[in-house]
Short mmCIF file of C-alpha atoms in Angstrom, two decimals:
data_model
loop_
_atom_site.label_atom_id
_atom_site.label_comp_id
_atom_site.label_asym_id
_atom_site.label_seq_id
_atom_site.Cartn_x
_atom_site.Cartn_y
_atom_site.Cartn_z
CA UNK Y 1 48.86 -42.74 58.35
CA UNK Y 2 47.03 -39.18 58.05
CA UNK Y 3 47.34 -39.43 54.08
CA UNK Y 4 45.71 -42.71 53.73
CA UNK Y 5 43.37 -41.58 56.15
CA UNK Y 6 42.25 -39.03 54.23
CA UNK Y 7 42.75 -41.16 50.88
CA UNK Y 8 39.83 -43.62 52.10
CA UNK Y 9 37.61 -40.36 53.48
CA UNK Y 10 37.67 -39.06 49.46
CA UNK Y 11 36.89 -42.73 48.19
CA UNK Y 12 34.13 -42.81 50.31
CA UNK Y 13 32.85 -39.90 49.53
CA UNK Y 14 33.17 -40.16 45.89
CA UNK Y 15 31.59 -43.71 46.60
CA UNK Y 16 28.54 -42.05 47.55
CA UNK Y 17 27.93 -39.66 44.71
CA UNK Y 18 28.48 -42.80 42.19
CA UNK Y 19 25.42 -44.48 43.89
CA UNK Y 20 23.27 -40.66 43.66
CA UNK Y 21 24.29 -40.32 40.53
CA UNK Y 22 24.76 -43.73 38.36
CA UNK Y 23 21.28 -44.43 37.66
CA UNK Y 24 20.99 -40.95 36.48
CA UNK Y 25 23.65 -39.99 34.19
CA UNK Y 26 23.51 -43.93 32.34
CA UNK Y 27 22.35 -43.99 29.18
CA UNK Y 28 21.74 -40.42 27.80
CA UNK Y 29 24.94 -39.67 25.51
CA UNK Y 30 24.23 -40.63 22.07
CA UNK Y 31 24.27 -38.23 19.26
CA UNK Y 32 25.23 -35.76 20.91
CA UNK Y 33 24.38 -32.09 20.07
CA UNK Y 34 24.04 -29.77 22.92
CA UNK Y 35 23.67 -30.90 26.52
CA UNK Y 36 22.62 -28.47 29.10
CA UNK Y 37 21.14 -29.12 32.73
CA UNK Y 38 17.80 -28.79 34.01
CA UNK Y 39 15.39 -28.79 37.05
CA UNK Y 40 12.66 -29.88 35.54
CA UNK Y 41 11.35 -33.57 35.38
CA UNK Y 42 12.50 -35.65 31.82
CA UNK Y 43 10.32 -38.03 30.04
CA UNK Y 44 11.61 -39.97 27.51
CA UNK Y 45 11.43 -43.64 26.54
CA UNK Y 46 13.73 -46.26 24.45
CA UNK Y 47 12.41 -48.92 22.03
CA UNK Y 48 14.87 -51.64 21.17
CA UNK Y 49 13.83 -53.74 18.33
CA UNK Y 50 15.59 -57.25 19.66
CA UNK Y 51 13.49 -59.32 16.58
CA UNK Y 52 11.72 -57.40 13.44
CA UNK Y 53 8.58 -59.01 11.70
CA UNK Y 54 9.75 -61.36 8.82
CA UNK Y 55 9.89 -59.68 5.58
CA UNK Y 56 8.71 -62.80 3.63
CA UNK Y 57 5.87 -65.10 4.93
CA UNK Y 58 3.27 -67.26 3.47
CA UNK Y 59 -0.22 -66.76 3.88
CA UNK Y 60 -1.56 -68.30 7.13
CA UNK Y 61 1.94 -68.01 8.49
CA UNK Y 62 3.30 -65.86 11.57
CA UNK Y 63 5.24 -63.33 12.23
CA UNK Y 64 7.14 -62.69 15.45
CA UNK Y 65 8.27 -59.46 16.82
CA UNK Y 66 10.13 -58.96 19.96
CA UNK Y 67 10.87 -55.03 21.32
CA UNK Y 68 12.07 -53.96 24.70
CA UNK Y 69 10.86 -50.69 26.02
CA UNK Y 70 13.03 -48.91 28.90
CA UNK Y 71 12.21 -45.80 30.69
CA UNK Y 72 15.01 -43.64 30.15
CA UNK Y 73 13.65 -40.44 31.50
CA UNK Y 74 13.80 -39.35 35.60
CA UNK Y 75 9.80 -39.77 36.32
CA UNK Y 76 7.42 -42.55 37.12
CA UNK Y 77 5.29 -42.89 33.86
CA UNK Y 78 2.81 -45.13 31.82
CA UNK Y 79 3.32 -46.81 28.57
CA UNK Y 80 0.92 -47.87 25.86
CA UNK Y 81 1.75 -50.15 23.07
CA UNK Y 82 0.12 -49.98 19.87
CA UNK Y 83 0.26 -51.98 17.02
CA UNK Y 84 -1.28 -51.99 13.46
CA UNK Y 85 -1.88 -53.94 10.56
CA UNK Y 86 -2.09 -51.93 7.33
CA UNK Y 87 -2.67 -53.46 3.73
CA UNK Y 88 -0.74 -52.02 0.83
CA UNK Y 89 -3.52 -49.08 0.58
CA UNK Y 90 -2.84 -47.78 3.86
CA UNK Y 91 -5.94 -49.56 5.38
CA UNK Y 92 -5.77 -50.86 9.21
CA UNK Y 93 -6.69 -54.53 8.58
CA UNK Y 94 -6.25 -55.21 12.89
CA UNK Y 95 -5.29 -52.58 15.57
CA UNK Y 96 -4.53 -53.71 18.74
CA UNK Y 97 -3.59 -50.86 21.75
CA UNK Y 98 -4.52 -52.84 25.13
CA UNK Y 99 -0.94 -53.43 26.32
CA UNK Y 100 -0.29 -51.29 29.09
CA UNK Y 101 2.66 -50.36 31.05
CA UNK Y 102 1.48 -48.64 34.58
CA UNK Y 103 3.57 -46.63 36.93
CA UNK Y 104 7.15 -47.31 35.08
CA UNK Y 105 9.73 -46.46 36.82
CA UNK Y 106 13.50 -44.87 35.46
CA UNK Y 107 15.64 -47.62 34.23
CA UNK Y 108 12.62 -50.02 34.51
CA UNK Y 109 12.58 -52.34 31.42
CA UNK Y 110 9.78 -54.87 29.56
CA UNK Y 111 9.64 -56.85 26.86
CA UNK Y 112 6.77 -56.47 24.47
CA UNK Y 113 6.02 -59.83 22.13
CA UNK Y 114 3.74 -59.88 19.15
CA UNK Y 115 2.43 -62.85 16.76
CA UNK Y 116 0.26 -62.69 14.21
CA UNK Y 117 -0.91 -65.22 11.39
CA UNK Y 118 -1.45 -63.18 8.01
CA UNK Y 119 -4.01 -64.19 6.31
CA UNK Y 120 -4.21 -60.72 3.16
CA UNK Y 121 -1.89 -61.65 0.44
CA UNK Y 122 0.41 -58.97 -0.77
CA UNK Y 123 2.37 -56.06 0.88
CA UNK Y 124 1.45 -55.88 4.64
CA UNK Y 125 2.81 -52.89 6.92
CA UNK Y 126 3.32 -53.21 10.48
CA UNK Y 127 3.02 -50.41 12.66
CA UNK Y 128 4.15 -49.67 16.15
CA UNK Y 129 4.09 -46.86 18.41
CA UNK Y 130 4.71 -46.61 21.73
CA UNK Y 131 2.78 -43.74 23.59
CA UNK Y 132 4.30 -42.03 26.85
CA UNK Y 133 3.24 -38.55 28.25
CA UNK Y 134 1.87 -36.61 25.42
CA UNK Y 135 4.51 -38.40 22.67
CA UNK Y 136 5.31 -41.54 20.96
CA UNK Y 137 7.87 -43.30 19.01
CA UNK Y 138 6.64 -45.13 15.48
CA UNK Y 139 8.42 -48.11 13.95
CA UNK Y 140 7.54 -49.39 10.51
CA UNK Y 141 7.48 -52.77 9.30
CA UNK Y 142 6.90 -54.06 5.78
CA UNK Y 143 5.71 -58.12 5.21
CA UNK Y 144 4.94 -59.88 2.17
CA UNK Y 145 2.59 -62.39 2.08
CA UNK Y 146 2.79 -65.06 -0.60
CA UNK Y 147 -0.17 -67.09 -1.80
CA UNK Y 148 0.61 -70.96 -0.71
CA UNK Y 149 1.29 -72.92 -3.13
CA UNK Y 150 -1.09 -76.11 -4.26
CA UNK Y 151 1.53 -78.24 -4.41
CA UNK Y 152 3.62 -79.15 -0.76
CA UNK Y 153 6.36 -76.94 -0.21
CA UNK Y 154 8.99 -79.80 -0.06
CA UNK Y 155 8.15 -80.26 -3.95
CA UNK Y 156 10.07 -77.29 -4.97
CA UNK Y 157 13.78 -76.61 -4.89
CA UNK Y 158 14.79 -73.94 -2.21
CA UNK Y 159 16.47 -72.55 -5.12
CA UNK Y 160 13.23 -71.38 -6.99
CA UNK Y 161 12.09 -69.42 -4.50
CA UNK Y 162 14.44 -66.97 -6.54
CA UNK Y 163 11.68 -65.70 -8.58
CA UNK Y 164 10.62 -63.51 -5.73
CA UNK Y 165 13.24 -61.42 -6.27
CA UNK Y 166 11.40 -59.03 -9.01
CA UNK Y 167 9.55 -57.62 -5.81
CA UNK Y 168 11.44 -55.03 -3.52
CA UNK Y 169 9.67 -54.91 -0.35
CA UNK Y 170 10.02 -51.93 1.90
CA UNK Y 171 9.14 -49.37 -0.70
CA UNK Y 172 5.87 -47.45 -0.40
CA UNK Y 173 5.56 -44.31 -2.22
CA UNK Y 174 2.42 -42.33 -0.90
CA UNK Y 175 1.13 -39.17 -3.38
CA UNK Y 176 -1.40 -36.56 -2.76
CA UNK Y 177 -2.92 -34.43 -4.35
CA UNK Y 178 -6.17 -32.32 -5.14
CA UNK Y 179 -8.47 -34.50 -7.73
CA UNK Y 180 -10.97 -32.44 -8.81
CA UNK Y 181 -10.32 -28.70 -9.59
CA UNK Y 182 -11.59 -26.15 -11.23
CA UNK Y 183 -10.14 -23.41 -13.69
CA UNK Y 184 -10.63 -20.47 -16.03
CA UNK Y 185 -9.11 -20.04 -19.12
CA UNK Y 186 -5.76 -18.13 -19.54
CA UNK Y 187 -4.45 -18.57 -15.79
CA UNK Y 188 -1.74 -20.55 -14.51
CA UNK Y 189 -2.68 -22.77 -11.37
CA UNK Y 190 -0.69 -23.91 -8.85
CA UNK Y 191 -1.28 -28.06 -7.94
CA UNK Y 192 1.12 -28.57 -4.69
CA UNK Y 193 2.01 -32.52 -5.36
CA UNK Y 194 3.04 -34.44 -1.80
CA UNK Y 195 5.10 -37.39 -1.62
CA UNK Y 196 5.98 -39.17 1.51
CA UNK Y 197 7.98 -42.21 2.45
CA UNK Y 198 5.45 -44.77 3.94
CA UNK Y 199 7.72 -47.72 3.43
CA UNK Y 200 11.49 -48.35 5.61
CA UNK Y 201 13.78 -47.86 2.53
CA UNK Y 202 14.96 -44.83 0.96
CA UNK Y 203 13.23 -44.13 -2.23
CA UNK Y 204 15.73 -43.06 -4.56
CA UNK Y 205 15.56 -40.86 -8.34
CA UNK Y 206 12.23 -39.02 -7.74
CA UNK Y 207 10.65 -37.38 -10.33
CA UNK Y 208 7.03 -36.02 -11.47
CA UNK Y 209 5.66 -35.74 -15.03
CA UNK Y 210 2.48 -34.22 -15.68
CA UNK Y 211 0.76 -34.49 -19.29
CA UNK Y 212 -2.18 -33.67 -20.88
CA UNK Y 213 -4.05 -33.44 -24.65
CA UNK Y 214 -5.78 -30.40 -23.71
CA UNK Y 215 -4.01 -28.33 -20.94
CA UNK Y 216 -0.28 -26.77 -20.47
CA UNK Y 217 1.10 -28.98 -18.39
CA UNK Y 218 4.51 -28.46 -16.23
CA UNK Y 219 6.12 -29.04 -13.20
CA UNK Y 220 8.76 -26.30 -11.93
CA UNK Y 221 10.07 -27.78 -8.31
CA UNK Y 222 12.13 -29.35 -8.23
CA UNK Y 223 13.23 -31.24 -11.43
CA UNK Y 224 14.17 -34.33 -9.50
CA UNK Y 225 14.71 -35.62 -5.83
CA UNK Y 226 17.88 -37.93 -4.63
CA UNK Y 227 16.72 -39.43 -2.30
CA UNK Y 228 13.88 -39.52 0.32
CA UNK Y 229 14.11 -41.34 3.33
CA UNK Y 230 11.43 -43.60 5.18
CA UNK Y 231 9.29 -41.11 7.13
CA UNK Y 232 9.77 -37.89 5.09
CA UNK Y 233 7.87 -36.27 2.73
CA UNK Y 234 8.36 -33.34 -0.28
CA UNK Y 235 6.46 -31.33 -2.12
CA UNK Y 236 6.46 -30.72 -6.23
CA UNK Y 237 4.98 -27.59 -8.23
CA UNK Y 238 3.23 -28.29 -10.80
CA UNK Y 239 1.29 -25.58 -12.96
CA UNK Y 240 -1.61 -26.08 -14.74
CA UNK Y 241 -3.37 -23.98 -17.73
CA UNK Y 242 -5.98 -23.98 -20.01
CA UNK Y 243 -5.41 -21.94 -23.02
CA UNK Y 244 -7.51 -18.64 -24.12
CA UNK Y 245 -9.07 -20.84 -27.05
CA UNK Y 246 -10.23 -23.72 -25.01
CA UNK Y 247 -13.22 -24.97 -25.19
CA UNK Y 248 -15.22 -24.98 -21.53
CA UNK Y 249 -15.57 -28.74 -20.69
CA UNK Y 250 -13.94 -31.71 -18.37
CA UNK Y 251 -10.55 -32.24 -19.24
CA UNK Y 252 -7.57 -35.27 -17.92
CA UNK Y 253 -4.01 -34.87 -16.76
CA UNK Y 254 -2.16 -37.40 -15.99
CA UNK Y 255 0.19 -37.49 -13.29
CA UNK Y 256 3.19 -40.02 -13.10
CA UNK Y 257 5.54 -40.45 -9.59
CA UNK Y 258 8.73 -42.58 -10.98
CA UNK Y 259 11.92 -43.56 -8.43
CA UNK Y 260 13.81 -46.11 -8.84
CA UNK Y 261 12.56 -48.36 -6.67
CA UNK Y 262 8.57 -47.76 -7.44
CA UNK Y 263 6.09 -45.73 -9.51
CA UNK Y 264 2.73 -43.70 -9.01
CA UNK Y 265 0.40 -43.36 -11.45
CA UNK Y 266 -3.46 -41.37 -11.02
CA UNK Y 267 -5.79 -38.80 -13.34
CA UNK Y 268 -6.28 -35.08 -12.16
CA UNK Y 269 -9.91 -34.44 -13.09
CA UNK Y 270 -10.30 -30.40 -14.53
CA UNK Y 271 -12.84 -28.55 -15.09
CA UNK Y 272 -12.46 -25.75 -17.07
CA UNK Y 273 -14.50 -22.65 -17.00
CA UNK Y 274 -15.33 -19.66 -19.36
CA UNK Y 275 -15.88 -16.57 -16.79
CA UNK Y 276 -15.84 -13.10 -17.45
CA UNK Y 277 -13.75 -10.59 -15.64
CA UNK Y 278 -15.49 -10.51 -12.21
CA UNK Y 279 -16.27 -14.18 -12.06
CA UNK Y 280 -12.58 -14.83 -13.17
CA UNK Y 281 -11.38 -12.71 -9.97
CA UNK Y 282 -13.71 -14.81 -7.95
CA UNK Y 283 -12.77 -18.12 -8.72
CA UNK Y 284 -9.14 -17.23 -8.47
CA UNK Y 285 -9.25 -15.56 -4.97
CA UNK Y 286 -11.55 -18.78 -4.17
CA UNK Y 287 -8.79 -21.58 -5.56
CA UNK Y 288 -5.94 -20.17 -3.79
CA UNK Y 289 -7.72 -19.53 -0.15
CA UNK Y 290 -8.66 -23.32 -0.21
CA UNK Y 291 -4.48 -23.64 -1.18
CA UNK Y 292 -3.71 -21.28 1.54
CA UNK Y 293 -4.82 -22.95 4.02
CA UNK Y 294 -3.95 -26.45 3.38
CA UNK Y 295 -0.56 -25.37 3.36
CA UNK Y 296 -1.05 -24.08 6.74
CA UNK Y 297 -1.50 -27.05 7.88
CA UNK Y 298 0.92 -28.58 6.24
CA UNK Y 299 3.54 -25.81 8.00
CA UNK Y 300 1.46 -26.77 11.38
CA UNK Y 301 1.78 -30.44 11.07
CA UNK Y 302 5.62 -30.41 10.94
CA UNK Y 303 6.83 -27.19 12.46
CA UNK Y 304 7.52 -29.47 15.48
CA UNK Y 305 10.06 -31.24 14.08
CA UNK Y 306 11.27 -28.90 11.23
CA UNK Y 307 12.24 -25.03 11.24
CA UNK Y 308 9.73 -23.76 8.90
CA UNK Y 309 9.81 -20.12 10.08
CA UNK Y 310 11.02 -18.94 6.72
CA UNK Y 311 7.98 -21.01 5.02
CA UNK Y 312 5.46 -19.18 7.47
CA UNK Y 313 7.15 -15.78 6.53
CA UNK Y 314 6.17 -16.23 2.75
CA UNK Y 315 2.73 -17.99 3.67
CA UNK Y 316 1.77 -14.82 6.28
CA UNK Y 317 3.04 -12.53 2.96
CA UNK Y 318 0.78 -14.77 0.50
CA UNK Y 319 -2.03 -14.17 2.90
CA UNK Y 320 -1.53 -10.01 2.98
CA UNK Y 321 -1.20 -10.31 -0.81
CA UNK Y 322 -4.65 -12.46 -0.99
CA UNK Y 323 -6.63 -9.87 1.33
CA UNK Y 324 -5.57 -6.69 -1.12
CA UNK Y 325 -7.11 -8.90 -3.90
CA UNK Y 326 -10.04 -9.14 -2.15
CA UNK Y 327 -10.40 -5.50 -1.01
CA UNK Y 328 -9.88 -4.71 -4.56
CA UNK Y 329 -12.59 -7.25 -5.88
CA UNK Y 330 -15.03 -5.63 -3.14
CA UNK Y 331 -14.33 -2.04 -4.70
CA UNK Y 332 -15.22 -3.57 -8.24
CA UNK Y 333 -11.28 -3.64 -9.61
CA UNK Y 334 -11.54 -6.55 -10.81
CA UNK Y 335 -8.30 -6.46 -13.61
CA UNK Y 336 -6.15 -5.23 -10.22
CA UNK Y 337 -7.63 -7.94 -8.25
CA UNK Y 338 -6.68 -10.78 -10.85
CA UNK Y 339 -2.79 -8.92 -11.23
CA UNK Y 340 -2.72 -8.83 -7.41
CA UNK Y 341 -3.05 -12.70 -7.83
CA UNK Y 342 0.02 -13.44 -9.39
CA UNK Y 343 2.42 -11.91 -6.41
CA UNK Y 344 -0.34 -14.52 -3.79
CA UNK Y 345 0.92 -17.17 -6.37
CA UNK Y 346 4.65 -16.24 -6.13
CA UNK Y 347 4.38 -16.28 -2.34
CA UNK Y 348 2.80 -19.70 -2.42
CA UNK Y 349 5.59 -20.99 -5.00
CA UNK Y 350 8.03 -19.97 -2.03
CA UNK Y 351 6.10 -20.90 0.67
CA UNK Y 352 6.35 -25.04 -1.05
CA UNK Y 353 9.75 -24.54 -1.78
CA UNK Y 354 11.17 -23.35 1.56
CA UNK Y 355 8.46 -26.03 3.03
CA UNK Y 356 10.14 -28.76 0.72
CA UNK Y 357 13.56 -27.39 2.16
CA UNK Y 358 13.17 -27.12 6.02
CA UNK Y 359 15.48 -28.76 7.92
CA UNK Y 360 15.06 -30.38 11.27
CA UNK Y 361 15.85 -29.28 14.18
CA UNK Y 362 19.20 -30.56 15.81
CA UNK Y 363 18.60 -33.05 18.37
CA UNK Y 364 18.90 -31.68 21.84
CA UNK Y 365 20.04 -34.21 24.77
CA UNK Y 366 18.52 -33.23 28.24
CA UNK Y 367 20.38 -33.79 30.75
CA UNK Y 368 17.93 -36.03 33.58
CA UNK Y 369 16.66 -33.93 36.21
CA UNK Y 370 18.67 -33.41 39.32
CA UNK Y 371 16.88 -32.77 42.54
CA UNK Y 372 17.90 -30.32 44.80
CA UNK Y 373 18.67 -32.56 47.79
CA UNK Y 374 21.01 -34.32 45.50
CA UNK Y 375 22.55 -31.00 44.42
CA UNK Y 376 22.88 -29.92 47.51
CA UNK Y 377 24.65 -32.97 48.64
CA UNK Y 378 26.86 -33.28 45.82
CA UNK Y 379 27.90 -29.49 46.66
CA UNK Y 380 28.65 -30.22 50.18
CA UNK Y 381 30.49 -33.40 49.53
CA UNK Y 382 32.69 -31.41 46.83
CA UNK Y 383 33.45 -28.80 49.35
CA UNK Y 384 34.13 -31.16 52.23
CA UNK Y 385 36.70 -33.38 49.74
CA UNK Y 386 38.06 -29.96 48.55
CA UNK Y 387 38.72 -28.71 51.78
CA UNK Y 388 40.57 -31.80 52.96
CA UNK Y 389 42.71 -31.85 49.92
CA UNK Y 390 43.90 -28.19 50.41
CA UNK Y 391 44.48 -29.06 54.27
CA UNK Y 392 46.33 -32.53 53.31
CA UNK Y 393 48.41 -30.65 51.09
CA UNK Y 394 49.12 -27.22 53.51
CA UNK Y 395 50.74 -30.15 55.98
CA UNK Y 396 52.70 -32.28 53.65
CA UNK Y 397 53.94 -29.05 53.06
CA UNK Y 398 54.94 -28.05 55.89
CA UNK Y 399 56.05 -31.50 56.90
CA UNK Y 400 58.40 -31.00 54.02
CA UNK Y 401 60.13 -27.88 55.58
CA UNK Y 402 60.93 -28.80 58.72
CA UNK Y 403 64.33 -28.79 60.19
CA UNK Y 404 66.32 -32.24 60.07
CA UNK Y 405 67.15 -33.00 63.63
CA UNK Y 406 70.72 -33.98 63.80
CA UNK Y 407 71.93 -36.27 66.78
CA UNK Y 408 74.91 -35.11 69.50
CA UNK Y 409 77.26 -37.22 70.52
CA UNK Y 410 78.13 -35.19 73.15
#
C-alpha cells in the first residue's frame, strides 16, 4: 500500500511539471546546433506556407496564397504582414502592409490569405515578410503571367500549352555594379561585380566575362561559381586598364553574367584620363576611397548573418594603407603615394574575396525563457520526488532484512 502510495504522489507531481512546462518546451528542436538556457524573454515567430502563389497564371487571373503564422517565442507580441508585388525589374507594382496581428500570444496561431488578379504580363515576384520585434522573415514567390489568348481557351489542346516550357521561372539573376568610372592611363582598377539570387532557385555555372576594343580587360575572382542559392549573393574582381598609349576619350566594356539557368548582359561606361604625376595620385586615392567605403557597407549589411571578421581585418588594413598614401600626397611624394596604392588595392582584392567567402553563422536554438517561479517550483518538486524515492527505497530495504518469524507449536 505505501509503494503505490508513493507511486501516485510522483505521477502527480510529474503531472504538474508536464502542464508548466508543455507549452514551453513544444516546438523548438529543429536543426539543432547548440541549445543553452536563458532568463531572458524569446521572440521568435513561424511562417508555414500551407498554399504558394501559382507559378503559371494568365493575365487577369488570381493567385491564392495561404500562410499560417504561430508565435513560437515566450512573450506577448505584434505581427505585421507585408506583401509585395514586384515586376521582373525589381519594381513594387502593389504593396500592401495593413494586416495586423495585436497582442499575440505564445502558441497563438492565424491564418493569413492573399488574392490577387495580375494584370503585368511577364515574370511577377511575390514578396512576403512578416515583421515581429525588430525582425522579419521574407518569402519569395515567382508568377508568370501569360498574355490571354484571342481565341477561347477550350480551342487549344491541353497538350500545347507545352511550348511554355522554353521559360524557367524562378530564376532572377540581379548584377551590380559601378557604371560610370573614371581612369588614368597605365593603372589597374579594381570593378567589385555583385551578384545576388533574387529568384527561389539555385542559379547554377556562374561566370563573368568582361571585354573591350580599347581597354585590358580581366576578371581574377573567382573563375566560376557552382552554385548560388536563392537569397545569396557573391562578389567577382574584375580589373580594368587603359594602356600608356591610349588615347584620352570615352571608352565601352562589356560585361556578360552567364549560368545556366539565365544571363546578364550591360555596358561599363570609362572615361579615361591623361594626368600627370600629382593628378594621377589624386584620382587614384579618390577611386578607391569611394571603393572603400562601399565595401563597408557591404561588410555592415551582412555581418549579421555572416562572420566577416576576417573581411573587416583586410578592409581596416586597406584603410591604414590608403591614409599613408595620402600623408605622402600631402608632403608632395607623389611616385610613393601612387606605389603605396597598389598594397590599398591588394587589401581590397582580399577584403572581396574573404567577403565572397564568409560563412554564416551556425544557427543557435534558444531555449524559451523559464521564469523563476517555475524554476523554483520545478526545483522543489524534484527535491520533494527525490526525497521520497530515497525514503521508499531506505524501507523496502529494510523491510527486506527483517527476521522471518517462525511459528511454535509449543
Amino acid at each position: 500500500m505505501e509503494k503505490k502510495t508513493i507511486f501516485l504522489i510522483a505521477l502527480i507531481l510529474l503531472t504538474i511539471i508536464v502542464k508548466i512546462f508543455y507549452s514551453k518546451i513544444t516546438g523548438f528542436f529543429t536543426d539543432v546546433v547548440d541549445i543553452f538556457l536563458s532568463n531572458a524573454e524569446y521572440d521568435d515567430v513561424c511562417v508555414y506556407v500551407l498554399k504558394s502563389p501559382e507559378q503559371i497564371v494568365m493575365q487577369r487571373g488570381q493567385i491564392n496564397m495561404t500562410m499560417e503564422i504561430v508565435n513560437c517565442g515566450s512573450t506577448t507580441i505584434d505581427i505585421w504582414q507585408e506583401v509585395g508585388i514586384l515586376n521582373e525589374d525589381g519594381f513594387y507594382m502593389a504593396k500592401f502592409n495593413h494586416t495586423k496581428y495585436s497582442q499575440v500570444k505564445p502558441g497563438q496561431r492565424n491564418v493569413f490569405l492573399f488574392s490577387w488578379i495580375m494584370n503585368n504580363p511577364g515574370v511577377n515576384y511575390i514578396i512576403t515578410k512578416t515583421y515581429y520585434a525588430d525582425k522579419y522573415y521574407q518569402h519569395n514567390f515567382s508568377v508568370l503571367v501569360t498574355r490571354a489568348p484571342e481565341k477561347p481557351i477550350e480551342s487549344y489542346p491541353v497538350s500545347q500549352l507545352s511550348g511554355i516550357s522554353p521559360f524557367s521561372p524562378g530564376y532572377k539573376m540581379v548584377v551590380e555594379f559601378q557604371k560610370n568610372i573614371n581612369i588614368t592611363q597605365d593603372e589597374e582598377y579594381i570593378l567589385p561585380i555583385k551578384i545576388s539570387n533574387f529568384g527561389d532557385s539555385d542559379l547554377n555555372n556562374i561566370y563573368v566575362v568582361l571585354s573591350s576594343r580599347d581597354l585590358e580587360t580581366r576578371v581574377i575572382y573567382p573563375g566560376n561559381l557552382d552554385f548560388l542559392k536563392p537569397g545569396e549573393s557573391t562578389i567577382f574582381i574584375g580589373l580594368i586598364k587603359a594602356p600608356v598609349w591610349l588615347p584620352e576619350g570615352n571608352y565601352k566594356v562589356n560585361i556578360d553574367v552567364v549560368s545556366s539557368n539565365t544571363k546578364f548582359n550591360d555596358t561599363l561606361n570609362v572615361k579615361v584620363n591623361v594626368l600627370n604625376l600629382k593628378e594621377k595620385a589624386k584620382e587614384l586615392i579618390s577611386y578607391y576611397s569611394n571603393l572603400i567605403d562601399q565595401l563597408e557597407n557591404e561588410i555592415n549589411l551582412i555581418e549579421k548573418e555572416k562572420n566577416v571578421t576576417i573581411a573587416r581585418e583586410y578592409l581596416n588594413e586597406a584603410k591604414k594603407a590608403l591614409e599613408d598614401a595620402k600623408d605622402y600626397y600631402k608632403l608632395g611624394w607623389f611616385k610613393d603615394s601612387i606605389d603605396q596604392m597598389n598594397v590599398v588595392k591588394d587589401k581590397i582584392e582580399k577584403t572581396i574575396i574573404a567577403i565572397s567567402k564568409a560563412e554564416k553563422y551556425p544557427k543557435i536554438i534558444e531555449m524559451p525563457a523559464i521564469g523563476y517561479n517555475y524554476l523554483i517550483i520545478f526545483l522543489l518538486t524534484t527535491c520533494i520526488s527525490l526525497i521520497l524515492f530515497i525514503i521508499y527505497r531506505k524501507r523496502k530495504k529494510e523491510r527486506e532484512l527483517m527476521p522471518i518469524k517462525r511459528w511454535s507449536f509449543i
